[in-house]
Coordinates of C-alpha atoms and ligand atoms in Angstrom, one line a residue:
X1 CA 16.6 -10.5 -22.1
X2 CA 14.0 -13.1 -23.4
X3 CA 13.9 -13.8 -27.1
X4 CA 11.3 -11.7 -28.9
X5 CA 12.1 -8.3 -27.5
X6 CA 13.0 -6.1 -30.5
X7 CA 16.7 -5.2 -30.6
X8 CA 17.5 -1.8 -29.3
X9 CA 14.2 -1.5 -27.3
X10 CA 15.3 -1.3 -23.7
X11 CA 12.8 -3.0 -21.4
X12 CA 12.6 0.3 -19.4
X13 CA 11.2 2.0 -22.6
X14 CA 9.0 -0.9 -23.6
X15 CA 5.7 0.2 -22.0
X16 CA 5.8 4.0 -21.5
X17 CA 8.2 5.6 -23.9
X18 CA 8.8 9.4 -23.8
X19 CA 8.6 11.0 -27.2
X20 CA 9.5 14.5 -28.6
X21 CA 7.4 17.5 -27.5
X22 CA 4.7 18.4 -30.0
X23 CA 3.8 21.7 -31.5
X24 CA 1.6 22.4 -28.5
X25 CA 4.7 22.2 -26.3
X26 CA 3.3 19.1 -24.5
X27 CA 5.4 16.0 -23.9
X28 CA 4.1 12.8 -25.6
X29 CA 4.2 9.3 -24.3
X30 CA 4.0 6.1 -26.4
X31 CA 2.3 3.2 -24.7
X32 CA 2.9 -0.5 -25.5
X33 CA 1.1 -3.7 -24.5
X34 CA 3.2 -5.2 -21.6
X35 CA 2.3 -8.8 -22.7
X36 CA 3.3 -8.4 -26.4
X37 CA 5.4 -5.2 -26.3
X38 CA 3.3 -4.0 -29.4
X39 CA 2.6 -0.2 -29.5
X40 CA -1.0 0.6 -28.5
X41 CA -1.1 4.4 -28.8
X42 CA 0.2 7.7 -27.6
X43 CA -1.0 10.4 -25.2
X44 CA 0.0 14.0 -24.6
X45 CA 0.9 14.9 -21.1
X46 CA -1.4 17.7 -19.9
X47 CA 0.0 20.4 -17.8
X48 CA -1.2 22.9 -15.3
X49 CA -3.1 25.1 -17.8
X50 CA -5.0 22.0 -19.0
X51 CA -5.9 21.1 -15.5
X52 CA -7.0 24.7 -14.8
X53 CA -9.3 24.7 -17.9
X54 CA -10.8 21.4 -16.7
X55 CA -11.3 22.8 -13.2
X56 CA -13.1 25.8 -14.6
X57 CA -15.5 23.5 -16.6
X58 CA -16.1 21.5 -13.5
X59 CA -16.8 24.6 -11.3
X60 CA -19.3 25.8 -13.8
X61 CA -21.1 22.5 -14.1
X62 CA -21.1 21.5 -10.4
X63 CA -23.9 23.6 -8.9
X64 CA -26.5 22.4 -11.4
X65 CA -25.3 18.8 -10.9
X66 CA -25.6 19.2 -7.1
X67 CA -29.1 20.6 -7.5
X68 CA -30.4 17.4 -9.1
X69 CA -32.2 14.9 -6.9
X70 CA -30.4 11.7 -5.9
X71 CA -32.8 9.8 -8.3
X72 CA -31.8 12.1 -11.2
X73 CA -28.0 11.7 -10.5
X74 CA -28.5 8.0 -10.0
X75 CA -30.2 7.6 -13.3
X76 CA -27.0 8.7 -15.1
X77 CA -25.0 6.1 -13.1
X78 CA -27.6 3.5 -14.0
X79 CA -27.2 4.4 -17.7
X80 CA -23.4 4.1 -17.2
X81 CA -23.9 0.5 -16.1
X82 CA -25.8 -0.2 -19.3
X83 CA -23.0 1.3 -21.4
X84 CA -20.5 -1.1 -19.7
X85 CA -22.8 -4.1 -20.2
X86 CA -23.4 -3.2 -23.9
X87 CA -19.6 -2.8 -24.6
X88 CA -18.1 -5.4 -22.3
X89 CA -16.0 -7.1 -25.1
X90 CA -14.6 -3.8 -26.4
X91 CA -13.8 -2.6 -22.9
X92 CA -12.2 -5.9 -22.0
X93 CA -9.9 -5.7 -25.1
X94 CA -8.7 -2.2 -24.2
X95 CA -8.0 -3.1 -20.5
X96 CA -6.2 -6.3 -21.5
X97 CA -4.1 -4.5 -24.1
X98 CA -2.7 -2.0 -21.7
X99 CA -2.4 -4.3 -18.6
X100 CA -1.7 -7.8 -20.1
X101 CA -4.1 -9.3 -17.5
X102 CA -6.3 -12.3 -18.4
X103 CA -9.7 -11.4 -19.8
X104 CA -11.3 -13.1 -16.8
X105 CA -9.6 -10.6 -14.5
X106 CA -10.5 -7.7 -16.7
X107 CA -14.2 -8.7 -16.6
X108 CA -14.4 -9.7 -12.9
X109 CA -12.1 -7.2 -11.1
X110 CA -12.7 -4.3 -13.5
X111 CA -16.1 -4.4 -15.2
X112 CA -18.1 -6.4 -12.7
X113 CA -16.9 -4.4 -9.7
X114 CA -17.5 -1.2 -11.6
X115 CA -21.1 -2.1 -12.4
X116 CA -21.6 -3.1 -8.8
X117 CA -20.2 0.2 -7.5
X118 CA -22.2 2.4 -9.9
X119 CA -25.5 0.6 -9.1
X120 CA -24.8 0.4 -5.3
X121 CA -24.2 4.1 -4.9
X122 CA -26.9 5.1 -7.4
X123 CA -29.4 3.1 -5.3
X124 CA -28.3 3.8 -1.8
X125 CA -26.8 7.4 -1.8
X126 CA -30.2 8.9 -0.9
X127 CA -30.5 6.8 2.3
X128 CA -26.8 7.2 3.2
X129 CA -26.6 11.0 2.6
X130 CA -30.1 12.0 3.9
X131 CA -30.3 14.6 6.6
X132 CA -30.4 12.9 10.0
X133 CA -31.9 14.1 13.2
X134 CA -29.8 13.1 16.2
X135 CA -31.4 13.0 19.6
X136 CA -29.6 15.1 22.2
X137 CA -28.6 13.7 25.6
X138 CA -28.5 17.0 27.5
X139 CA -29.7 20.1 25.7
X140 CA -33.3 19.0 25.3
X141 CA -34.3 22.5 24.3
X142 CA -32.4 22.1 20.9
X143 CA -32.8 19.9 17.9
X144 CA -29.7 18.6 16.0
X145 CA -29.7 17.9 12.3
X146 CA -26.6 16.5 10.5
X147 CA -26.5 16.9 6.7
X148 CA -24.0 16.0 4.0
X149 CA -23.2 18.6 1.4
X150 CA -21.1 18.2 -1.7
X151 CA -17.6 19.5 -1.4
X152 CA -17.5 21.0 -4.9
X153 CA -14.8 19.5 -7.3
X154 CA -13.0 16.4 -6.4
X155 CA -9.6 15.4 -7.9
X156 CA -9.2 11.6 -8.3
X157 CA -5.7 10.2 -9.0
X158 CA -5.4 6.5 -9.7
X159 CA -2.8 3.8 -10.3
X160 CA -2.3 1.2 -13.1
X161 CA -3.1 -2.1 -11.5
X162 CA -6.9 -1.9 -11.8
X163 CA -7.1 1.2 -14.0
X164 CA -10.8 1.0 -14.8
X165 CA -12.5 0.0 -11.5
X166 CA -10.2 2.1 -9.3
X167 CA -11.1 5.1 -11.4
X168 CA -14.8 4.4 -11.7
X169 CA -15.5 3.5 -8.1
X170 CA -14.4 6.8 -6.4
X171 CA -15.9 8.7 -9.3
X172 CA -19.3 7.1 -8.8
X173 CA -19.1 8.0 -5.1
X174 CA -18.0 11.6 -5.7
X175 CA -20.7 12.1 -8.3
X176 CA -23.5 10.7 -6.2
X177 CA -22.5 13.0 -3.4
X178 CA -23.1 16.0 -5.8
X179 CA -19.5 16.8 -6.8
X180 CA -17.9 17.3 -10.2
X181 CA -14.8 15.2 -10.8
X182 CA -11.4 15.6 -12.4
X183 CA -9.9 12.2 -13.0
X184 CA -6.2 11.7 -13.6
X185 CA -5.5 8.0 -14.4
X186 CA -2.0 6.5 -14.4
X187 CA 0.2 7.3 -17.4
X188 CA 0.8 3.6 -17.7
X189 CA -2.9 2.9 -18.4
X190 CA -4.5 6.1 -19.8
X191 CA -6.8 4.2 -22.2
X192 CA -8.8 2.7 -19.4
X193 CA -9.2 6.2 -18.1
X194 CA -10.5 7.2 -21.5
X195 CA -13.0 4.4 -21.2
X196 CA -14.3 5.9 -18.0
X197 CA -14.7 9.2 -19.9
X198 CA -16.6 7.4 -22.7
X199 CA -18.9 5.6 -20.2
X200 CA -20.1 8.9 -18.6
X201 CA -20.3 10.7 -21.9
X202 CA -22.4 7.9 -23.4
X203 CA -24.5 7.9 -20.2
X204 CA -25.3 11.6 -21.1
X205 CA -23.6 13.2 -18.1
X206 CA -23.9 17.0 -18.3
X207 CA -20.9 18.7 -19.9
X208 CA -18.2 19.5 -17.3
X209 CA -19.4 17.2 -14.5
X210 CA -16.8 14.6 -15.3
X211 CA -13.4 15.7 -16.7
X212 CA -10.4 13.5 -17.7
X213 CA -6.9 14.9 -17.5
X214 CA -4.1 12.7 -19.0
X215 CA -0.5 12.6 -18.0
X216 CA 2.1 11.5 -15.5
X217 CA 3.3 12.9 -12.2
X218 CA 3.5 16.4 -13.7
X219 CA -0.3 16.3 -14.3
X220 CA -1.0 14.7 -11.0
X221 CA 1.1 17.3 -9.2
X222 CA -0.8 20.1 -11.1
X223 CA -4.1 18.6 -10.1
X224 CA -3.2 18.5 -6.4
X225 CA -2.2 22.2 -6.6
X226 CA -5.1 23.3 -8.9
X227 CA -7.5 24.4 -6.2
X228 CA -9.9 21.4 -6.1
X229 CA -11.8 20.8 -2.9
X230 CA -10.6 17.2 -2.1
X231 CA -8.1 14.7 -3.4
X232 CA -8.8 11.0 -3.6
X233 CA -5.5 9.3 -4.2
X234 CA -4.7 5.7 -4.8
X235 CA -1.1 4.7 -5.4
X236 CA 2.2 4.2 -3.8
X237 CA 3.4 5.4 -0.3
X238 CA 6.1 7.5 -1.9
X239 CA 3.7 9.5 -4.1
X240 CA 1.0 9.5 -1.3
X241 CA 3.4 11.4 1.0
X242 CA 3.9 14.1 -1.7
X243 CA 0.1 14.4 -2.2
X244 CA -0.5 14.6 1.5
X245 CA 2.1 17.3 1.8
X246 CA 0.5 19.4 -0.9
X247 CA -3.0 18.8 0.5
X248 CA -1.7 19.8 4.0
X249 CA -0.3 23.1 2.6
X250 CA -3.5 23.8 0.7
X251 CA -5.6 22.7 3.6
X252 CA -7.8 20.4 1.6
X253 CA -8.9 16.9 2.7
X254 CA -7.4 13.9 1.1
X255 CA -8.0 10.2 1.2
X256 CA -4.9 8.1 0.7
X257 CA -5.2 4.5 -0.4
X258 CA -1.6 3.3 -0.4
X259 CA 0.5 0.1 -0.6
X260 CA 0.4 -3.1 1.5
X261 CA 2.5 -6.0 2.6
X262 CA -0.4 -8.3 3.5
X263 CA 0.3 -11.2 5.8
X264 CA -1.5 -14.5 5.7
X265 CA -1.7 -16.5 8.9
X266 CA -2.3 -20.3 8.6
X267 CA -3.3 -21.9 11.9
X268 CA -2.8 -25.6 12.7
X269 CA -6.5 -26.3 12.3
X270 CA -6.9 -24.7 8.9
X271 CA -8.5 -26.4 6.0
X272 CA -5.2 -26.8 4.1
X273 CA -6.7 -27.4 0.7
X274 CA -8.7 -24.2 0.8
X275 CA -5.9 -22.3 2.5
X276 CA -3.3 -23.3 -0.2
X277 CA -5.7 -22.5 -3.0
X278 CA -6.4 -19.2 -1.3
X279 CA -2.7 -18.5 -0.9
X280 CA -2.0 -19.1 -4.6
X281 CA -4.9 -17.0 -5.8
X282 CA -4.2 -14.3 -3.3
X283 CA -0.6 -14.0 -4.3
X284 CA -0.8 -14.5 -8.1
X285 CA -4.1 -13.0 -9.3
X286 CA -3.4 -9.9 -11.4
X287 CA 0.2 -11.2 -11.2
X288 CA 0.4 -10.1 -7.6
X289 CA -0.1 -6.5 -8.6
X290 CA -2.9 -5.9 -6.1
X291 CA -2.7 -3.7 -3.0
X292 CA -4.5 -6.5 -1.1
X293 CA -2.5 -9.4 -2.5
X294 CA -1.0 -11.9 -0.1
X295 CA 2.6 -10.9 0.2
X296 CA 3.9 -13.1 3.1
X297 CA 2.7 -16.3 4.7
X298 CA 3.2 -17.4 8.3
X299 CA 2.3 -21.0 8.7
X300 CA 2.5 -22.9 12.0
X301 CA 5.1 -25.6 12.1
X302 CA 2.8 -28.6 12.4
X303 CA 1.1 -28.0 9.0
X304 CA 3.9 -26.1 7.2
X305 CA 5.2 -29.0 5.1
X306 CA 1.7 -30.1 3.9
X307 CA 0.6 -26.5 3.3
X308 CA 3.7 -25.7 1.3
X309 CA 3.5 -28.9 -0.7
X310 CA -0.1 -28.0 -1.7
X311 CA 0.9 -24.5 -2.7
X312 CA 3.6 -25.8 -4.9
X313 CA 1.2 -28.3 -6.5
X314 CA -1.5 -25.6 -7.1
X315 CA 1.1 -23.3 -8.6
X316 CA 2.4 -25.9 -11.0
X317 CA -1.1 -26.0 -12.6
X318 CA -1.1 -22.3 -13.5
X319 CA -0.8 -21.2 -17.1
X320 CA 1.0 -18.0 -17.9
X321 CA 0.6 -16.3 -21.2
X322 CA -0.6 -13.5 -23.5
X323 CA -3.2 -15.3 -25.6
X324 CA -5.8 -18.0 -25.4
X325 CA -6.8 -19.4 -22.0
X326 CA -4.4 -18.5 -19.3
X327 CA -4.4 -17.7 -15.5
X328 CA -1.5 -15.4 -14.9
X329 CA -0.8 -12.4 -17.0
X330 CA 1.9 -9.8 -17.5
X331 CA 3.7 -7.4 -15.2
X332 CA 2.2 -4.1 -16.2
X333 CA 5.3 -2.1 -16.4
X334 CA 9.1 -2.7 -16.4
X335 CA 9.9 -0.8 -13.2
X336 CA 7.8 -3.3 -11.3
X337 CA 9.6 -6.2 -12.9
X338 CA 12.9 -4.8 -11.7
X339 CA 11.6 -4.6 -8.1
X340 CA 10.4 -8.2 -8.2
X341 CA 13.6 -9.5 -9.6
X342 CA 15.7 -7.6 -7.1
X343 CA 13.6 -8.8 -4.1
X344 CA 13.8 -12.5 -5.2
X345 CA 17.6 -12.1 -5.8
X346 CA 18.1 -10.5 -2.4
X347 CA 16.1 -13.3 -0.7
X348 CA 18.0 -16.1 -2.5
X349 CA 21.3 -14.5 -1.6
X350 CA 20.2 -14.5 2.1
X351 CA 19.3 -18.1 2.1
X352 CA 15.7 -18.5 0.7
X353 CA 14.9 -21.6 -1.4
X354 CA 13.0 -21.2 -4.7
X355 CA 10.2 -23.9 -4.7
X356 CA 8.5 -22.6 -7.9
X357 CA 9.3 -20.0 -10.5
X358 CA 12.0 -17.5 -9.4
X359 CA 12.7 -15.9 -12.7
X360 CA 11.4 -13.9 -15.6
X361 CA 9.4 -16.2 -17.9
X362 CA 11.9 -17.2 -20.7
X363 CA 9.1 -18.4 -23.0
X364 CA 7.4 -15.0 -23.3
X365 CA 8.6 -11.8 -25.1
X366 CA 6.6 -9.5 -22.9
X367 CA 7.0 -8.6 -19.2
X368 CA 6.2 -11.9 -17.4
X369 CA 7.5 -13.1 -14.1
X370 CA 6.8 -16.7 -13.2
X371 CA 4.6 -17.4 -10.2
X372 CA 7.2 -17.9 -7.5
X373 CA 7.2 -19.6 -4.1
X374 CA 10.0 -19.0 -1.6
X375 CA 10.7 -20.9 1.6
X376 CA 13.3 -20.4 4.3
X377 CA 12.6 -16.7 4.3
X378 CA 13.2 -14.3 7.2
X379 CA 12.4 -10.7 8.1
X380 CA 15.9 -9.5 7.1
X381 CA 14.9 -10.0 3.5
X382 CA 13.3 -7.2 1.4
X383 CA 10.7 -9.7 0.2
X384 CA 9.2 -9.9 3.7
X385 CA 9.4 -6.2 4.5
X386 CA 8.9 -4.1 1.3
X387 CA 5.9 -4.2 -1.0
X388 CA 6.7 -6.6 -3.9
X389 CA 3.6 -6.1 -6.0
X390 CA 4.4 -9.1 -8.1
X391 CA 3.7 -12.9 -8.2
X392 CA 5.8 -13.9 -5.3
X393 CA 4.6 -16.0 -2.3
X394 CA 7.2 -16.2 0.5
X395 CA 6.3 -18.9 3.1
X396 CA 7.7 -18.7 6.6
X397 CA 7.4 -21.5 9.2
X398 CA 6.5 -20.2 12.7
X399 CA 6.3 -22.0 16.1
X400 CA 2.7 -21.0 16.8
X401 CA -0.1 -18.5 16.2
X402 CA 1.5 -16.1 18.7
X403 CA 4.7 -15.9 16.7
X404 CA 2.7 -15.5 13.5
X405 CA 0.8 -12.6 14.9
X406 CA 4.0 -10.9 16.1
X407 CA 5.6 -11.2 12.7
X408 CA 2.4 -10.2 10.9
X409 CA 2.4 -7.0 12.9
X410 CA 6.2 -6.4 12.4
X411 CA 5.6 -4.2 9.3
X412 CA 5.3 -0.6 8.4
X413 CA 2.2 -1.5 6.3
X414 CA -1.4 -2.4 7.5
X415 CA -3.8 -2.6 4.6
X416 CA -5.2 -6.1 4.4
X417 CA -4.5 -9.5 6.0
X418 CA -6.0 -13.0 6.0
X419 CA -6.3 -15.7 8.7
X420 CA -7.1 -19.4 8.1
X421 CA -8.6 -21.6 10.8
X422 CA -11.6 -23.9 11.1
X423 CA -12.5 -22.1 14.3
X424 CA -14.2 -18.9 13.1
X425 CA -14.3 -17.4 16.6
X426 CA -10.5 -17.8 16.9
X427 CA -10.2 -16.4 13.4
X428 CA -12.1 -13.3 14.3
X429 CA -10.1 -12.8 17.5
X430 CA -6.8 -13.2 15.5
X431 CA -8.1 -10.8 12.9
X432 CA -8.8 -8.2 15.6
X433 CA -5.2 -8.5 16.9
X434 CA -3.7 -7.8 13.5
X435 CA -2.7 -4.2 12.9
X436 CA -4.5 -3.8 9.6
X437 CA -7.3 -1.7 8.2
X438 CA -9.0 -4.8 6.8
X439 CA -8.7 -8.6 7.6
X440 CA -10.4 -11.6 5.9
X441 CA -11.0 -14.9 7.7
X442 CA -10.8 -18.0 5.5
X443 CA -10.7 -16.0 2.2
X444 CA -8.4 -13.4 0.8
X445 CA -8.5 -9.9 -0.7
X446 CA -12.3 -9.7 -0.8
X447 CA -12.6 -6.6 1.5
X448 CA -12.4 -4.1 -1.4
X449 CA -15.0 -6.1 -3.3
X450 CA -17.5 -6.1 -0.4
X451 CA -18.9 -2.7 -1.3
X452 CA -20.4 -2.0 2.1
X453 CA -17.0 -2.5 3.8
X454 CA -15.1 0.7 4.7
X455 CA -11.7 0.0 3.0
X456 CA -8.4 1.5 3.8
X457 CA -5.1 1.1 5.7
X458 CA -3.4 1.9 9.0
X459 CA 0.3 2.8 9.4
X460 CA 1.9 3.6 6.0
X461 CA -1.0 2.0 4.1
X462 CA -3.0 5.2 4.1
X463 CA -5.4 7.7 5.6
X464 CA -9.2 7.6 5.5
X465 CA -11.6 5.0 4.1
X466 CA -13.2 4.4 0.7
X467 CA -16.4 2.5 0.0
X468 CA -19.5 1.9 2.0
X469 CA -21.3 4.6 3.9
X470 CA -18.1 6.0 5.4
X471 CA -16.5 6.2 1.9
X472 CA -19.5 7.9 0.4
X473 CA -19.7 10.5 3.2
X474 CA -16.0 11.3 2.8
X475 CA -17.0 13.0 -0.4
X476 CA -19.2 15.4 1.6
X477 CA -18.8 18.2 4.1
X478 CA -20.7 17.2 7.2
X479 CA -22.8 20.1 8.4
X480 CA -24.4 20.3 11.8
X481 CA -27.5 22.4 12.2
X482 CA -28.7 23.1 15.7
X483 CA -32.2 24.5 16.0
X484 CA -33.7 26.1 19.1
X485 CA -37.0 24.5 20.0
X486 CA -38.5 26.8 22.6
X487 CA -37.6 30.4 21.9
X488 CA -38.1 32.9 24.7
X489 CA -36.3 36.1 25.6
X490 CA -33.0 34.6 26.6
X491 CA -30.9 31.5 27.4
X492 CA -29.6 30.5 30.9
X493 CA -26.0 30.9 29.8
X494 CA -26.3 34.3 28.1
X495 CA -25.6 37.6 29.7
X496 CA -25.9 38.9 32.4
X497 CA -23.4 36.8 34.4
X498 CA -24.0 36.7 38.2
X499 CA -22.8 34.9 41.3
X500 CA -26.3 33.4 41.7
X501 CA -26.2 32.0 38.1
X502 CA -22.7 30.6 38.7
X503 CA -23.6 28.8 41.8
X504 CA -26.7 27.3 40.1
X505 CA -24.5 26.0 37.3
X506 CA -22.1 24.4 39.8
X507 CA -25.0 22.8 41.6
X508 CA -26.4 21.5 38.3
X509 CA -22.9 20.0 37.4
X510 CA -22.8 18.2 40.8
X511 CA -26.2 16.8 40.2
X512 CA -25.6 15.7 36.6
X513 CA -22.3 14.0 37.0
X514 CA -22.0 13.5 40.7
X515 CA -25.3 11.6 41.4
X516 CA -26.5 8.3 40.0
X517 CA -29.9 9.9 38.9
X518 CA -28.0 12.7 37.1
X519 CA -25.6 10.2 35.4
X520 CA -28.6 8.2 34.3
X521 CA -30.4 11.3 32.9
X522 CA -27.2 12.6 31.1
Ligands
LIG1 P1 2.2 5.8 -8.1 O1 2.2 6.4 -6.7 O2 3.5 5.7 -8.8 O3 1.2 6.5 -9.1 C1 -0.2 6.7 -8.7 C2 -0.7 7.9 -9.5 O4 -0.1 9.1 -9.0 C3 -0.5 7.9 -11.0 O5 -1.6 8.3 -11.6 C4 0.7 8.8 -11.1 O6 0.7 9.5 -12.4 C5 0.3 9.9 -10.1 N1 1.4 10.7 -9.6 C6 2.8 10.5 -9.7 N2 3.5 11.5 -9.1 C7 2.6 12.3 -8.6 C8 2.7 13.6 -7.9 N3 3.8 14.1 -7.5 N4 1.5 14.2 -7.5 C9 0.3 13.6 -7.8 N5 0.2 12.5 -8.5 C10 1.3 11.8 -8.9 O7 1.6 4.3 -7.9 P2 1.4 3.2 -9.0 O8 2.8 2.6 -9.2 O9 0.6 3.7 -10.1 O10 0.5 2.1 -8.2 C11 1.0 1.1 -7.5 C12 0.8 1.4 -6.0 O11 -0.6 1.7 -5.7 C13 1.2 0.2 -5.1 O12 1.9 0.7 -4.0 C14 -0.2 -0.3 -4.6 O13 -0.2 -1.0 -3.4 C15 -1.0 1.0 -4.5 N6 -2.4 0.7 -4.6 C16 -3.2 0.9 -3.5 C17 -4.5 0.6 -3.5 C18 -5.4 0.8 -2.3 O14 -6.6 0.8 -2.4 N7 -4.8 1.0 -1.1 C19 -5.1 0.1 -4.7 C20 -4.3 -0.1 -5.8 C21 -3.0 0.2 -5.8

């Protein structure tokens, strides 16, 4: 154990420590800063009755909220942006204190992205969710309208890696669609969840439209079973499965944004300076605790040595720490540190070489793992197959792009990927061949930050999409309204049935799909 950890304080207890039950019968958790291990506060774990009370408040408030115009709802979100702008420094301090990330990452990946999401949906929801008329190819005597209606109350459950932005972004979308929200942030980062509550309260959101429930899996489980109308879940595959099972039993829709094992493919014609810098940023930002972080690299043989050398050089320049100017922050909680350590150990035992890092940072008291580069890795190592969620960049040499593609697709995950080549056409073709919800060419991660881009995974990385038009509409029930245009006493397919009618229909079918004029018309 590094020097500085107080004696008797197990690392497992250092960030989220269970305390005695209080007079209210609720469990309490004591939170500590993962970078310094200093206590930062306590929360009570809210149970099923607290969740029910919050749901009742939300049910009461939702109809009036949904009755507001898009402009009116948007004005609350615009005010929320101003609250964030006015209190940037205070919010940054809170986020940094419970995540140990650099202030730069708290500002860019938490506050900036949140302002963008709030403003984006406030401004565009009216266009995206307006009732649309869809021209009909066959039944010209009818009109079709498709409209998007609020679902009611949406339960949002979020993880600890981007505790502010991953809570505010789905909330902004659910609210603009006319829903009320129950947010359950991670028990590891509840104070960022409290900031979200403060933002909407300071923005003057009507009572009951946004509701925060704090706690751990018990609270999350209660929320899924509470009777909400949709669950938006971001977190691990393991918990995602449980959430999906409950939603299936209760027949409510859920969006699941789960883990990833994102591959990076470096072609022989890649700009190696940019690719190496991209690899280092993609693997180490937020200490690798990003669902879209680069978790495994496949580099073609001819440029492997040069690319790897550059990655090691770039990594050596990184500063890790808890104070002052630094690039790489803490691991947010001890369980993650254990996963990282065990994956690196497993890789080394199976023959991987450590080119940088490879250990817990011995100079820091808090939860820090050094930015690590591994070479000579293979797919029988956990570090190439399981999500690491830490600052580890394993680099594998491959014969050619075909082998890179085969290995990139040899995964149970499919969230994000990145491809590096000077030939953008080839890059896009390779991107299409990768089994992944999102792919970036000559950059990394950015898909979640491109607000218009529908974001989500294939395979075990999730179900459904967040963000953009598709994401916003997923907080609505789609309603089809078909209107008869002509009226009249009856319709050709109504009663009475007759042989004559039947033969007319058969003739019509032969004309419509059996002749070229009919196919053109239909
Ligand atoms: P987690 O699954 O442990 O927890 C996520 C949330 O679920 C927390 O709020 C937790 O309290 C709650 N929860 C726990 N048990 C529950 C239950 N039985 N029912 C309902 N809720 C429950 O995940 P984590 O460790 O907080 O986050 C890390 C994971 O999240 C990684 O796998 C990462 O890849 C993934 N992630 C995915 C995305 C994405 O957009 N795809 C984004 C960020 C993180």
